[in-house]
CSV table of C-alpha atoms in Angstrom, one decimal:
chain,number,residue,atom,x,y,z
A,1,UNK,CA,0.0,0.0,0.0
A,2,UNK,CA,2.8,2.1,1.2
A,3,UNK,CA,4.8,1.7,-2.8
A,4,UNK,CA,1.6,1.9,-4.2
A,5,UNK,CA,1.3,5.8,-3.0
A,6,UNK,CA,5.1,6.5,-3.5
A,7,UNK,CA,4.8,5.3,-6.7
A,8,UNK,CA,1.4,7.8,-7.5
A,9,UNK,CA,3.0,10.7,-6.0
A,10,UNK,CA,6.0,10.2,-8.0
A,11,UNK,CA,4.2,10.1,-11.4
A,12,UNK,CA,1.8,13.3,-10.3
A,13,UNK,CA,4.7,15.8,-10.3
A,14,UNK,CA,5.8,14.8,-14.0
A,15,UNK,CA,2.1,15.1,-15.6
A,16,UNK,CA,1.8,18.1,-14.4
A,17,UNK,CA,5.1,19.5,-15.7
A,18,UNK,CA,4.2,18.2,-18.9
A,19,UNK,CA,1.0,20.3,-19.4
A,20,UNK,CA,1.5,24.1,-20.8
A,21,UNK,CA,0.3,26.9,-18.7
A,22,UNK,CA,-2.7,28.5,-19.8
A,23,UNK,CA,-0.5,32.1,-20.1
A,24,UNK,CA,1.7,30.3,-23.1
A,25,UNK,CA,-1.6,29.0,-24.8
A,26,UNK,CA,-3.2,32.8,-24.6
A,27,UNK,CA,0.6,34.0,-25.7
A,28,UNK,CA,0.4,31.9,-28.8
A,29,UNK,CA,-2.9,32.6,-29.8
A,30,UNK,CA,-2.2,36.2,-29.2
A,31,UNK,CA,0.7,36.0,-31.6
A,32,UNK,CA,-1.4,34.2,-34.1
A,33,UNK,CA,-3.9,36.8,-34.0
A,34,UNK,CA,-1.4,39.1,-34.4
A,35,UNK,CA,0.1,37.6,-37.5
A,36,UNK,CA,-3.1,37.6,-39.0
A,37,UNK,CA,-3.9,41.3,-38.4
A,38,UNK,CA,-0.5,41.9,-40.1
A,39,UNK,CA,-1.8,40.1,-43.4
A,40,UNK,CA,-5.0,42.0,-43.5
A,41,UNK,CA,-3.3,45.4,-43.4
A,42,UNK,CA,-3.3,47.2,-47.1
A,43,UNK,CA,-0.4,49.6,-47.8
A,44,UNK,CA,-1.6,52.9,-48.0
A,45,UNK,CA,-1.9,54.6,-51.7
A,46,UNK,CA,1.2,57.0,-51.3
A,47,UNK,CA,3.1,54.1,-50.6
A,48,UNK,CA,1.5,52.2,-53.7
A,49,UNK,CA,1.6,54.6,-56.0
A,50,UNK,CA,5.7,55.1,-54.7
A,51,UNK,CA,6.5,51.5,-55.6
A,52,UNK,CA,4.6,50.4,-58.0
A,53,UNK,CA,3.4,52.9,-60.2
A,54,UNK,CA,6.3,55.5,-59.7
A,55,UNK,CA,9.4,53.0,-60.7
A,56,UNK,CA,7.9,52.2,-64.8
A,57,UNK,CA,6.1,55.6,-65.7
A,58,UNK,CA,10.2,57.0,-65.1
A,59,UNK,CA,11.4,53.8,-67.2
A,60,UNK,CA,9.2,54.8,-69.8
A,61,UNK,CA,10.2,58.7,-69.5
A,62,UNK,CA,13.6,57.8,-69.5
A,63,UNK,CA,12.9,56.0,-72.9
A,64,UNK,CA,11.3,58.8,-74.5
A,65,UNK,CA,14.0,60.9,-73.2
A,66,UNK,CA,16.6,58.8,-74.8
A,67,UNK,CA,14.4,58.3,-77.9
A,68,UNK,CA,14.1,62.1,-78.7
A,69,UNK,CA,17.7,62.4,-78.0
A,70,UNK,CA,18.9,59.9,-80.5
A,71,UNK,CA,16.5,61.5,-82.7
A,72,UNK,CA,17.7,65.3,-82.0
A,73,UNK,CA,21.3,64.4,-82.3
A,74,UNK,CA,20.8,62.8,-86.2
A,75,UNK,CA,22.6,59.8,-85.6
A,76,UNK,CA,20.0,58.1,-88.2
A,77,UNK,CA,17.7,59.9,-90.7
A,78,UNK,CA,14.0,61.1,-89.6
A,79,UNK,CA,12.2,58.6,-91.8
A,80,UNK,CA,13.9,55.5,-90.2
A,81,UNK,CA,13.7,57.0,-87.3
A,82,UNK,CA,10.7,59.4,-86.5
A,83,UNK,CA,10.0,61.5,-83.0
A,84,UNK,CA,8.3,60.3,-80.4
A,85,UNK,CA,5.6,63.5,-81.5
A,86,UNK,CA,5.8,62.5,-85.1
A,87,UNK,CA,4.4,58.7,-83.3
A,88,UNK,CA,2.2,60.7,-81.3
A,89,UNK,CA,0.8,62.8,-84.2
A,90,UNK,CA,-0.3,59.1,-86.1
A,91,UNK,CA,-2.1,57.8,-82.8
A,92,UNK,CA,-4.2,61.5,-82.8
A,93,UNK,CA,-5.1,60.8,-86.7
A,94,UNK,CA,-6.4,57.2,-85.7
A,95,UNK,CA,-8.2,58.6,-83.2
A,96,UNK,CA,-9.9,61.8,-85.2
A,97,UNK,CA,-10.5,59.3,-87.9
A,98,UNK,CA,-12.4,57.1,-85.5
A,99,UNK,CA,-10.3,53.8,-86.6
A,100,UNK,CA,-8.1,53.4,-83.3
A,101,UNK,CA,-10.5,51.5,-81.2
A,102,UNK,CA,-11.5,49.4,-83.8
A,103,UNK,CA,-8.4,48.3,-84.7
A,104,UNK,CA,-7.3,47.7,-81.0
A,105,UNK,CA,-10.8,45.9,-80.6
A,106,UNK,CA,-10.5,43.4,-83.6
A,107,UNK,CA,-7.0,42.2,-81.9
A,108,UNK,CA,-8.0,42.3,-78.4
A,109,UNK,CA,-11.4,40.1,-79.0
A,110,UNK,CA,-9.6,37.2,-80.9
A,111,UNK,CA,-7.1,37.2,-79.0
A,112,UNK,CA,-9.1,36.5,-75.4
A,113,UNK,CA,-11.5,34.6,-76.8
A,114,UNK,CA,-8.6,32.2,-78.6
A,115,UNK,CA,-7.1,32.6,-74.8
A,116,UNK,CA,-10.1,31.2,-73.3
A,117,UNK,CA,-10.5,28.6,-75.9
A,118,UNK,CA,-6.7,27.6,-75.3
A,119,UNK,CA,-7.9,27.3,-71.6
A,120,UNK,CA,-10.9,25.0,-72.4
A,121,UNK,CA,-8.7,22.3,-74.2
A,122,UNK,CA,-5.7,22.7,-72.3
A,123,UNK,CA,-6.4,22.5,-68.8
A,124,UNK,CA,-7.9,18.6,-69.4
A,125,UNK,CA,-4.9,17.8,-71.3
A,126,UNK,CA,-2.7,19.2,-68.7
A,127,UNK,CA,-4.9,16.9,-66.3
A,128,UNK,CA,-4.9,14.1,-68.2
A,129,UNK,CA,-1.0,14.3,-69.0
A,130,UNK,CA,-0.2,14.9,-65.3
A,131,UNK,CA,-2.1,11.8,-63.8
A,132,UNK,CA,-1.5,8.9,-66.6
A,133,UNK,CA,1.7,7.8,-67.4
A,134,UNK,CA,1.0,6.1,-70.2
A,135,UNK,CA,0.2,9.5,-71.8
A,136,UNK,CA,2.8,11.5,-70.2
A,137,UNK,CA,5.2,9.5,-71.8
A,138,UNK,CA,3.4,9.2,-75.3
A,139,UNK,CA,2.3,12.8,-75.8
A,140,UNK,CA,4.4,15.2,-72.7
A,141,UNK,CA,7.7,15.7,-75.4
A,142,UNK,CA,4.6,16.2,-78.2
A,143,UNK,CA,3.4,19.3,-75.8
A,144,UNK,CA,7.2,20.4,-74.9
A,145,UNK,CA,8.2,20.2,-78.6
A,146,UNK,CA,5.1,22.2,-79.4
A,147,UNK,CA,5.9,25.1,-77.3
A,148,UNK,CA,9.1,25.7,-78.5
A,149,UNK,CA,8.1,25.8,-82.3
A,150,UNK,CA,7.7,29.3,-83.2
A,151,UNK,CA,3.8,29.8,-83.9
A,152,UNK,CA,4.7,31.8,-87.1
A,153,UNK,CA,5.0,28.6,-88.1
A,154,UNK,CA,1.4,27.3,-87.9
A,155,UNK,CA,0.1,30.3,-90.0
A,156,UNK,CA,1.0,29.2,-93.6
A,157,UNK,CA,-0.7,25.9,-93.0
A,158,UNK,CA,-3.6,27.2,-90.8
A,159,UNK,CA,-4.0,29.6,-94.6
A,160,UNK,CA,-4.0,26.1,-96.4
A,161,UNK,CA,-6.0,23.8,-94.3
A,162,UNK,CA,-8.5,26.5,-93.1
A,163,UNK,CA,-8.3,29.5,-95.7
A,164,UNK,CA,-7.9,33.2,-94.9
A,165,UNK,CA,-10.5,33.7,-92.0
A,166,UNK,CA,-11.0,33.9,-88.4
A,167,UNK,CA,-10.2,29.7,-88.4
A,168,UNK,CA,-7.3,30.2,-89.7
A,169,UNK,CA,-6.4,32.9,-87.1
A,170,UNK,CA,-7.8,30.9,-84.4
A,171,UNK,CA,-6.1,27.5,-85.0
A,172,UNK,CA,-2.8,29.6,-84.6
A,173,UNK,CA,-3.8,30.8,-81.5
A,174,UNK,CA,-4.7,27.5,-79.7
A,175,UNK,CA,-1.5,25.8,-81.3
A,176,UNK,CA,0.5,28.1,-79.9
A,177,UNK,CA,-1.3,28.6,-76.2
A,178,UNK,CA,-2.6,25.0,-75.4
A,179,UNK,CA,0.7,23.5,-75.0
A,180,UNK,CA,2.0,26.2,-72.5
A,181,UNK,CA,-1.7,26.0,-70.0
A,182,UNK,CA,-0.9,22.1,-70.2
A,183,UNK,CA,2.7,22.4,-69.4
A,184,UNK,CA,2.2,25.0,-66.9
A,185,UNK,CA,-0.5,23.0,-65.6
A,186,UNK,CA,1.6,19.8,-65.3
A,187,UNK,CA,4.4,21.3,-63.6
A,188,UNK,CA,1.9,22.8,-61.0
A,189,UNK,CA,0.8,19.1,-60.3
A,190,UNK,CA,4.3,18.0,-60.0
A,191,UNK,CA,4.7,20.1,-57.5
A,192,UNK,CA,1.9,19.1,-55.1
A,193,UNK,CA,2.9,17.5,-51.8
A,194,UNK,CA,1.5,13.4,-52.1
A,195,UNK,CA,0.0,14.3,-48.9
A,196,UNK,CA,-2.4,16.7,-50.2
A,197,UNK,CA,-3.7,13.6,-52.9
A,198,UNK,CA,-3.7,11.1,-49.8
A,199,UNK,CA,-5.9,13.5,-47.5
A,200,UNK,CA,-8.3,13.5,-50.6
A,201,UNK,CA,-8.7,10.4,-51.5
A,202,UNK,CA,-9.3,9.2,-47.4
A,203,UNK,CA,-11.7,11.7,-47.6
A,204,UNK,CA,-13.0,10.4,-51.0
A,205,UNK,CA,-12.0,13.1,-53.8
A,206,UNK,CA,-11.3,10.9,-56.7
A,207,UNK,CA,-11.4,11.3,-60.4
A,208,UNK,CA,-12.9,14.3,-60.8
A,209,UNK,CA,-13.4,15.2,-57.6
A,210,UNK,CA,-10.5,14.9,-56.6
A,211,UNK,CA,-9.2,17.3,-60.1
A,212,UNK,CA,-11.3,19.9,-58.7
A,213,UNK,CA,-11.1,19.8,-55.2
A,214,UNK,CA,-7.4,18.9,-54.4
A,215,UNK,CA,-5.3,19.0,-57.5
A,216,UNK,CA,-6.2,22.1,-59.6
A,217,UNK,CA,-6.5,24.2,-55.6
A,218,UNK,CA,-3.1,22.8,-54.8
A,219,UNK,CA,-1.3,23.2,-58.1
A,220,UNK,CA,-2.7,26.8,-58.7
A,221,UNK,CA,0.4,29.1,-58.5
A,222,UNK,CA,2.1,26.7,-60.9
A,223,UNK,CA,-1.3,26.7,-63.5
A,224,UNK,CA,-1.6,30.5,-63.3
A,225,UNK,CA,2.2,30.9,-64.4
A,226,UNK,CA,1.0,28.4,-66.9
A,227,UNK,CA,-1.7,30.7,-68.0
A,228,UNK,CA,0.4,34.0,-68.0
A,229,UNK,CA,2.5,32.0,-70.5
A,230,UNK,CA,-0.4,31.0,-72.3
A,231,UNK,CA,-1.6,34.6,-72.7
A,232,UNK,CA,1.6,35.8,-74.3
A,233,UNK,CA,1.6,32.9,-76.8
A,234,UNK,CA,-1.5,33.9,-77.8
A,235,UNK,CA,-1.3,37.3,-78.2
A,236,UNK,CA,2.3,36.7,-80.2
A,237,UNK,CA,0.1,34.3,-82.4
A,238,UNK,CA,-2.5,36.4,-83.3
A,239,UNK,CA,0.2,39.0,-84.1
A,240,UNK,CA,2.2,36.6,-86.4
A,241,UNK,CA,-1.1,35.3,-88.1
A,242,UNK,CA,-2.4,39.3,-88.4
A,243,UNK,CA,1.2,39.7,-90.0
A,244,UNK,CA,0.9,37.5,-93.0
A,245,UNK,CA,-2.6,36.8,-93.4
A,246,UNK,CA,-4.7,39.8,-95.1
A,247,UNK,CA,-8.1,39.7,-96.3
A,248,UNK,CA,-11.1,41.9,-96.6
A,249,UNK,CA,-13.2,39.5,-94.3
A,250,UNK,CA,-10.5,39.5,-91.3
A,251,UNK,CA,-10.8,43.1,-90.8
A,252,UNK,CA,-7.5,45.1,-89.4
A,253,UNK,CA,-6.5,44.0,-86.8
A,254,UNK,CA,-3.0,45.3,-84.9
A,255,UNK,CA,-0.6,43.0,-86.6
A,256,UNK,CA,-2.8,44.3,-89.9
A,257,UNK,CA,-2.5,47.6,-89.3
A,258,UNK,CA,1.4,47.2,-88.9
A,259,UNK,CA,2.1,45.4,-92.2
A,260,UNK,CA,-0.2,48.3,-94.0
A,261,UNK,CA,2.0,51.2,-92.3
A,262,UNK,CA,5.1,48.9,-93.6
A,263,UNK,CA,4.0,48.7,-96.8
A,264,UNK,CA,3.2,52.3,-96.8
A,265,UNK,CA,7.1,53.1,-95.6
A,266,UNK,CA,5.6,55.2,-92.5
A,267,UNK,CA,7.6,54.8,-90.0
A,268,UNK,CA,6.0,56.5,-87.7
A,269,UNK,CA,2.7,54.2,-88.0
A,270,UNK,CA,5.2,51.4,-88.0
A,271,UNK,CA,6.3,52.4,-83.9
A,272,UNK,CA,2.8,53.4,-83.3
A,273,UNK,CA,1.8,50.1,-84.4
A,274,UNK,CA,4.4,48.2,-82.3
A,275,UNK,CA,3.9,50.5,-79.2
A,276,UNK,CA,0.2,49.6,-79.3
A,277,UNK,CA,1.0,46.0,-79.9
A,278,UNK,CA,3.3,46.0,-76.6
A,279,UNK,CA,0.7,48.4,-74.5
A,280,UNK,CA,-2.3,45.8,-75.3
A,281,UNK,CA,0.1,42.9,-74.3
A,282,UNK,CA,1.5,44.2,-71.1
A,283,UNK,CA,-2.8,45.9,-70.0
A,284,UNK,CA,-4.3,42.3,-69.7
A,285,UNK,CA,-1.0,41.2,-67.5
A,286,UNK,CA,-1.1,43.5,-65.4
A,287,UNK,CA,-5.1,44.4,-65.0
A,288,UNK,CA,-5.7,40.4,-65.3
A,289,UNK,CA,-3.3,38.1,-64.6
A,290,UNK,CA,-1.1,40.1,-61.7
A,291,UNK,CA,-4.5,40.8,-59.4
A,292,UNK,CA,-5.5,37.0,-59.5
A,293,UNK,CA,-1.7,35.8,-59.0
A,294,UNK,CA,-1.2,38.1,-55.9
A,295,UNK,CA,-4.6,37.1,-54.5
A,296,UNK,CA,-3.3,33.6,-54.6
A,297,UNK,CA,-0.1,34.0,-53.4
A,298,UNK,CA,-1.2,36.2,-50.7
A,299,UNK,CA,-3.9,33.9,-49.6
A,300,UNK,CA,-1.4,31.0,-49.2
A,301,UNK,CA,1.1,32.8,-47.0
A,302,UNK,CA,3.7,33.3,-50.2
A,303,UNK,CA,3.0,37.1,-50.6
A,304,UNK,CA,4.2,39.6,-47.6
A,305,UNK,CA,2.3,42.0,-47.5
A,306,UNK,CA,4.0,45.2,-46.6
A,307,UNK,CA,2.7,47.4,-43.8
């Protein structure tokens, strides 16, 4: 009887030193709560406007300031290489002649809807390539060879097989977009812990369920870089068809519109076309893709968020 309590009262000390006081517990739920006050905090506006919009609007004054100095000092003659007003002066007769939209307009459409067709097929080919081996290894070097081809490339048979029409224009686009969404899908699966695909199949996410619920939530960052990619092909696509393919039906486009000013020999239309081209290109990045890809990140703890 006497060992029996000895023996209690010498476990009793060590339980209790084994439980946390209750002031750590509030302490690291305090810090927690802290943390995620931090997160929630938006920089103010000066600040934004400081870092993010300040830095490029000087880039591109510094540009135009080297620009009209090359042009001032003569180093090449005006009608290779125009002003930046004589530029200017073609952008304010597109607008007065009530053409500029348009032509931004015909671009812009195919080239988002193309986009979200590229989307469409390639995100279930991504899938599909990601989670069967048998087709990874039949038809991943077909995707990976098919992003490097140039997707100039696709436009003289795209003329032949489909003729000179939106088809034509179209087929280049998802040629050259589908396999970059796939890819960039494929290497955001790769990168998902097997933990993650564990949990959802004990919970019973499979097939399809499982693709929507765990794979395409956990291999997000990776898909969006995929899309961003995907984008840019498309938009260089639709340039490259615009470039060579003219007809009456397509309407002018951007590319259009720079092959007239080229055969015309104006320069200045030639910049103005490129400018736009680039302008367009860089708009949907950063009013599109950027917003969603710093939600994300900042969402999963990959974003610091500056006080």
């Amino acid at each position: 009887m006497a060992s029996t309590e000895t023996a209690t009262a010498a476990v009793e000390p060590t339980t209790t030193r084994t439980e946390p006081p209750a002031d750590d517990l509030h302490g690291v739920e305090a810090g927690l709560d802290a943390l995620d006050a931090v997160q929630l905090q938006r920089p103010p506006l000066a600040q934004v406007l400081r870092q993010k919009v300040l830095p490029p609007v000087l880039g591109v004054l510094l540009v135009l300031a080297l620009w009209q100095l090359v042009y001032s000092l003569h180093v090449t003659p005006s009608y290779k290489l125009p002003s930046p007003l004589d530029v200017f002066h073609s952008l304010q007769d597109l607008w007065y002649q009530g053409t500029l939209l348009s032509i931004i307009w015909t671009s812009l459409w195919r080239g988002l809807s193309g986009f979200v067709a590229a989307v469409v097929i390639g995100t279930p080919i991504g899938l599909l390539v990601a989670r069967v081996r048998p087709v990874r290894a039949a038809v991943g070097p077909v995707l990976s060879g098919l992003q490097s081809l140039p997707s100039v490339a696709w436009v003289p048979a795209a003329v032949i097989w489909l003729g000179i029409n939106d088809s034509a224009m179209y087929a280049v686009i998802l040629l050259g977009a589908v396999p970059s969404i796939a890819n960039g899908l494929i290497s955001g699966i790769d990168q998902v812990p097997p933990l993650f695909l564990r949990a959802g199949r004990t919970l019973g996410a499979r097939g399809l369920s499982g693709a929507r619920h765990i794979l395409l939530p956990a291999a997000l960052p990776g898909y969006l870089a995929g899309l961003k990619q995907g984008w840019a092909f498309s938009w260089r696509s639709l340039m490259a068809a615009e470039l060579i393919a003219s007809s009456p039906d397509l309407g002018i486009g951007l590319g259009r519109f720079l092959e007239n000013q080229r055969d015309s020999n104006d320069m200045s239309g030639v910049l103005l076309g490129i400018i736009l081209i680039l302008v367009v290109g860089v708009a949907i990045d950063l009013l599109v893709f950027s917003p969603i890809e710093r939600r994300v990140l900042r969402s999963r703890g990959l974003l610091q968020t500056s006080r």
